[in-house]
Amino acid sequence: MKRILAIETSCDETACAVVEDGVKVLSSIVASQIPLHQITHGVVPEVAARAHVAQILPVIEESMKQANLAPDAIDAVAVTQGPGLVGSLIVGVTAAQVLSRLWYKPLLRVNHILGHLYANFLGREQLPQLPILILSVSGGHNDLVLLSEHGKYQVLGQTQDDSAGEAFDKVARMLDLPYPGGPEIDKLAKLGKPGTFQLPRAWLQQVPTGMRPKEITDFNFSFSGLKTAVYVLIKKLGILTSEQKADLAYEFQEAVCDVMVSKLVAAWEKYQTPSVFISGGVSANQRFRSLLEASFINKPVQYFYPLKLSYCTDNAAMIGAAAYFNPQVISETLEPEPSLWL
């Protein structure tokens, strides 16, 4: 049995969790900064860092309280080391270093994106079969990854510019929708009609305009052109009616999901893995999920998305899971110097 206390502060969520054996979540506390960043329709790095400073100790204390554990019952401390906002990361890493020294526990470093890959392990009674093809999509990244075994993975494709989550947030702002934009577009798109607008798909292969490749061989992603196309269309239309906003939200979401689903299916047809994951904030999108389910319904593959919506967005439990299956020690257990604790 191995219990890991994990800390996540890569962007705008101050999170701490205790995870047992990589799958059992004993506690998961997240202090969201959404109300702060709704004012500016996006994350301001300095504001995010200051909020982390205020929340980090209460979140850690509440996580330990919810898990009903003393420090002696913790086997290791894990923390997101990057990528992310530098000021935000410093808060979490500093807190983890202090706990590691104070509790005499190993300190484990975790890549934030790797954490998203392991979000699907949380709460599973039976572990998914490896190798696994994973599409992880959030505001900061798009990554198509082949996880052949724990600690060994191959990045098949990444975003070349804007990630899907970033495009969702920016298009939502163009449509005067609240931040974060992904859930708002998902909700508004349900009211839209197909066929009113046509937006481009960036296949990143040489095909005639408006056509899709006969065979998808490029697993990278690009959404900046789509975002620009929405901007140009809105400028052309002028003040949008509520119906136009809904129709545009529908077509934008279709354009994003069409590319992501098509590339994931094409990658699976090439690698034929027994399991397929989606993860990251955009994996909570209902249209994305329904299109994937329809695409894989007759294929010999198990399809997974996080058991809870809270595991799609940034959280510390996924960092604990990734640390358990991929332990990388920043430093051995350190004996504290007396001068530090007097």
PDB file of C-alpha atoms in Angstrom, residues 108-231:
ATOM      1  CA  LEU A 108       8.133  13.151  -6.425  1.00  0.00           C
ATOM      2  CA  ARG A 109       7.995  15.408  -9.472  1.00  0.00           C
ATOM      3  CA  VAL A 110       5.120  15.047 -11.939  1.00  0.00           C
ATOM      4  CA  ASN A 111       4.538  16.504 -15.376  1.00  0.00           C
ATOM      5  CA  HIS A 112       1.120  18.154 -15.422  1.00  0.00           C
ATOM      6  CA  ILE A 113       0.124  16.630 -18.761  1.00  0.00           C
ATOM      7  CA  LEU A 114       1.178  13.179 -17.548  1.00  0.00           C
ATOM      8  CA  GLY A 115      -1.215  13.772 -14.666  1.00  0.00           C
ATOM      9  CA  HIS A 116      -4.094  14.233 -17.104  1.00  0.00           C
ATOM     10  CA  LEU A 117      -3.153  10.965 -18.800  1.00  0.00           C
ATOM     11  CA  TYR A 118      -3.621   9.139 -15.507  1.00  0.00           C
ATOM     12  CA  ALA A 119      -6.909  10.796 -14.513  1.00  0.00           C
ATOM     13  CA  ASN A 120      -8.731   7.806 -16.007  1.00  0.00           C
ATOM     14  CA  PHE A 121      -7.150   5.447 -13.477  1.00  0.00           C
ATOM     15  CA  LEU A 122      -8.822   7.214 -10.559  1.00  0.00           C
ATOM     16  CA  GLY A 123     -11.639   5.242  -8.948  1.00  0.00           C
ATOM     17  CA  ARG A 124     -11.209   2.171 -11.182  1.00  0.00           C
ATOM     18  CA  GLU A 125     -11.645  -1.202  -9.497  1.00  0.00           C
ATOM     19  CA  GLN A 126     -10.029  -2.849 -12.515  1.00  0.00           C
ATOM     20  CA  LEU A 127      -7.131  -1.131 -14.228  1.00  0.00           C
ATOM     21  CA  PRO A 128      -7.439  -0.504 -17.983  1.00  0.00           C
ATOM     22  CA  GLN A 129      -5.384  -2.772 -20.199  1.00  0.00           C
ATOM     23  CA  LEU A 130      -2.165  -1.364 -21.634  1.00  0.00           C
ATOM     24  CA  PRO A 131      -1.112  -0.202 -24.187  1.00  0.00           C
ATOM     25  CA  ILE A 132      -3.451   2.795 -24.137  1.00  0.00           C
ATOM     26  CA  LEU A 133      -4.070   5.473 -26.755  1.00  0.00           C
ATOM     27  CA  ILE A 134      -4.808   8.754 -24.986  1.00  0.00           C
ATOM     28  CA  LEU A 135      -6.084  12.090 -26.264  1.00  0.00           C
ATOM     29  CA  SER A 136      -5.654  14.712 -23.554  1.00  0.00           C
ATOM     30  CA  VAL A 137      -7.144  18.120 -24.290  1.00  0.00           C
ATOM     31  CA  SER A 138      -7.341  21.201 -22.092  1.00  0.00           C
ATOM     32  CA  GLY A 139      -6.866  24.950 -22.208  1.00  0.00           C
ATOM     33  CA  GLY A 140      -3.108  24.613 -22.427  1.00  0.00           C
ATOM     34  CA  HIS A 141      -2.466  21.504 -24.483  1.00  0.00           C
ATOM     35  CA  ASN A 142      -3.592  18.960 -27.061  1.00  0.00           C
ATOM     36  CA  ASP A 143      -1.642  15.708 -26.853  1.00  0.00           C
ATOM     37  CA  LEU A 144      -2.225  12.384 -28.576  1.00  0.00           C
ATOM     38  CA  VAL A 145      -0.118   9.854 -26.677  1.00  0.00           C
ATOM     39  CA  LEU A 146       0.586   6.149 -26.940  1.00  0.00           C
ATOM     40  CA  LEU A 147       1.207   4.753 -23.446  1.00  0.00           C
ATOM     41  CA  SER A 148       2.831   1.383 -24.080  1.00  0.00           C
ATOM     42  CA  GLU A 149       3.717   0.751 -20.440  1.00  0.00           C
ATOM     43  CA  HIS A 150       4.025   2.829 -17.291  1.00  0.00           C
ATOM     44  CA  GLY A 151       6.961   5.157 -17.691  1.00  0.00           C
ATOM     45  CA  LYS A 152       7.162   4.586 -21.448  1.00  0.00           C
ATOM     46  CA  TYR A 153       5.073   6.683 -23.809  1.00  0.00           C
ATOM     47  CA  GLN A 154       5.263   8.187 -27.278  1.00  0.00           C
ATOM     48  CA  VAL A 155       3.757  11.545 -28.247  1.00  0.00           C
ATOM     49  CA  LEU A 156       2.041  11.008 -31.608  1.00  0.00           C
ATOM     50  CA  GLY A 157       0.670  14.508 -32.045  1.00  0.00           C
ATOM     51  CA  GLN A 158       0.408  17.900 -30.346  1.00  0.00           C
ATOM     52  CA  THR A 159      -1.161  21.264 -30.951  1.00  0.00           C
ATOM     53  CA  GLN A 160       0.843  23.454 -33.310  1.00  0.00           C
ATOM     54  CA  ASP A 161      -0.705  26.668 -31.981  1.00  0.00           C
ATOM     55  CA  ASP A 162      -3.893  27.093 -29.949  1.00  0.00           C
ATOM     56  CA  SER A 163      -5.225  24.130 -27.994  1.00  0.00           C
ATOM     57  CA  ALA A 164      -8.887  23.206 -28.269  1.00  0.00           C
ATOM     58  CA  GLY A 165      -9.618  24.432 -24.744  1.00  0.00           C
ATOM     59  CA  GLU A 166      -8.005  27.789 -25.442  1.00  0.00           C
ATOM     60  CA  ALA A 167     -10.030  28.109 -28.643  1.00  0.00           C
ATOM     61  CA  PHE A 168     -13.229  27.335 -26.716  1.00  0.00           C
ATOM     62  CA  ASP A 169     -12.468  30.081 -24.194  1.00  0.00           C
ATOM     63  CA  LYS A 170     -11.559  32.682 -26.830  1.00  0.00           C
ATOM     64  CA  VAL A 171     -14.553  31.966 -29.044  1.00  0.00           C
ATOM     65  CA  ALA A 172     -16.804  32.094 -25.986  1.00  0.00           C
ATOM     66  CA  ARG A 173     -15.462  35.556 -25.273  1.00  0.00           C
ATOM     67  CA  MET A 174     -16.257  36.596 -28.870  1.00  0.00           C
ATOM     68  CA  LEU A 175     -19.819  35.405 -28.247  1.00  0.00           C
ATOM     69  CA  ASP A 176     -20.014  37.333 -24.948  1.00  0.00           C
ATOM     70  CA  LEU A 177     -20.269  34.128 -22.923  1.00  0.00           C
ATOM     71  CA  PRO A 178     -18.930  33.809 -19.359  1.00  0.00           C
ATOM     72  CA  TYR A 179     -15.537  32.348 -18.475  1.00  0.00           C
ATOM     73  CA  PRO A 180     -14.668  29.468 -18.612  1.00  0.00           C
ATOM     74  CA  GLY A 181     -15.996  29.201 -22.125  1.00  0.00           C
ATOM     75  CA  GLY A 182     -15.982  25.460 -22.771  1.00  0.00           C
ATOM     76  CA  PRO A 183     -19.071  24.542 -20.699  1.00  0.00           C
ATOM     77  CA  GLU A 184     -20.910  27.638 -21.971  1.00  0.00           C
ATOM     78  CA  ILE A 185     -20.372  26.769 -25.641  1.00  0.00           C
ATOM     79  CA  ASP A 186     -21.328  23.149 -24.942  1.00  0.00           C
ATOM     80  CA  LYS A 187     -24.604  24.358 -23.441  1.00  0.00           C
ATOM     81  CA  LEU A 188     -25.351  26.984 -26.116  1.00  0.00           C
ATOM     82  CA  ALA A 189     -24.514  24.606 -28.987  1.00  0.00           C
ATOM     83  CA  LYS A 190     -27.415  22.369 -27.946  1.00  0.00           C
ATOM     84  CA  LEU A 191     -29.736  25.179 -29.083  1.00  0.00           C
ATOM     85  CA  GLY A 192     -28.002  25.645 -32.444  1.00  0.00           C
ATOM     86  CA  LYS A 193     -29.019  24.386 -35.881  1.00  0.00           C
ATOM     87  CA  PRO A 194     -26.656  22.494 -38.202  1.00  0.00           C
ATOM     88  CA  GLY A 195     -25.891  23.920 -41.622  1.00  0.00           C
ATOM     89  CA  THR A 196     -26.340  27.620 -40.855  1.00  0.00           C
ATOM     90  CA  PHE A 197     -22.598  28.287 -40.871  1.00  0.00           C
ATOM     91  CA  GLN A 198     -19.592  26.435 -42.243  1.00  0.00           C
ATOM     92  CA  LEU A 199     -16.213  26.667 -40.553  1.00  0.00           C
ATOM     93  CA  PRO A 200     -12.870  25.162 -41.664  1.00  0.00           C
ATOM     94  CA  ARG A 201     -11.193  22.030 -40.318  1.00  0.00           C
ATOM     95  CA  ALA A 202      -7.405  22.054 -40.048  1.00  0.00           C
ATOM     96  CA  TRP A 203      -6.338  18.563 -41.106  1.00  0.00           C
ATOM     97  CA  LEU A 204      -2.699  19.673 -41.617  1.00  0.00           C
ATOM     98  CA  GLN A 205      -2.577  17.628 -44.831  1.00  0.00           C
ATOM     99  CA  GLN A 206      -2.790  18.659 -48.463  1.00  0.00           C
ATOM    100  CA  VAL A 207      -6.488  18.376 -49.323  1.00  0.00           C
ATOM    101  CA  PRO A 208      -8.877  20.621 -51.273  1.00  0.00           C
ATOM    102  CA  THR A 209     -10.603  23.304 -49.200  1.00  0.00           C
ATOM    103  CA  GLY A 210     -13.606  21.903 -47.376  1.00  0.00           C
ATOM    104  CA  MET A 211     -12.573  18.284 -47.944  1.00  0.00           C
ATOM    105  CA  ARG A 212     -11.256  15.745 -45.459  1.00  0.00           C
ATOM    106  CA  PRO A 213      -8.287  13.465 -46.185  1.00  0.00           C
ATOM    107  CA  LYS A 214      -9.007   9.956 -47.426  1.00  0.00           C
ATOM    108  CA  GLU A 215      -6.425   8.777 -44.906  1.00  0.00           C
ATOM    109  CA  ILE A 216      -5.431  10.786 -41.851  1.00  0.00           C
ATOM    110  CA  THR A 217      -1.670  10.512 -41.317  1.00  0.00           C
ATOM    111  CA  ASP A 218      -0.917  13.723 -39.409  1.00  0.00           C
ATOM    112  CA  PHE A 219      -1.947  13.489 -35.749  1.00  0.00           C
ATOM    113  CA  ASN A 220      -1.054  17.074 -34.847  1.00  0.00           C
ATOM    114  CA  PHE A 221      -3.692  19.714 -34.175  1.00  0.00           C
ATOM    115  CA  SER A 222      -4.257  23.357 -35.058  1.00  0.00           C
ATOM    116  CA  PHE A 223      -7.145  25.547 -33.931  1.00  0.00           C
ATOM    117  CA  SER A 224      -5.843  29.100 -34.413  1.00  0.00           C
ATOM    118  CA  GLY A 225      -7.204  29.242 -37.970  1.00  0.00           C
ATOM    119  CA  LEU A 226     -10.619  28.106 -36.794  1.00  0.00           C
ATOM    120  CA  LYS A 227     -10.614  30.748 -34.077  1.00  0.00           C
ATOM    121  CA  THR A 228      -9.693  33.411 -36.650  1.00  0.00           C
ATOM    122  CA  ALA A 229     -12.443  32.203 -38.996  1.00  0.00           C
ATOM    123  CA  VAL A 230     -14.988  32.685 -36.211  1.00  0.00           C
ATOM    124  CA  TYR A 231     -13.652  36.187 -35.546  1.00  0.00           C
TER     125      TYR A 231
END
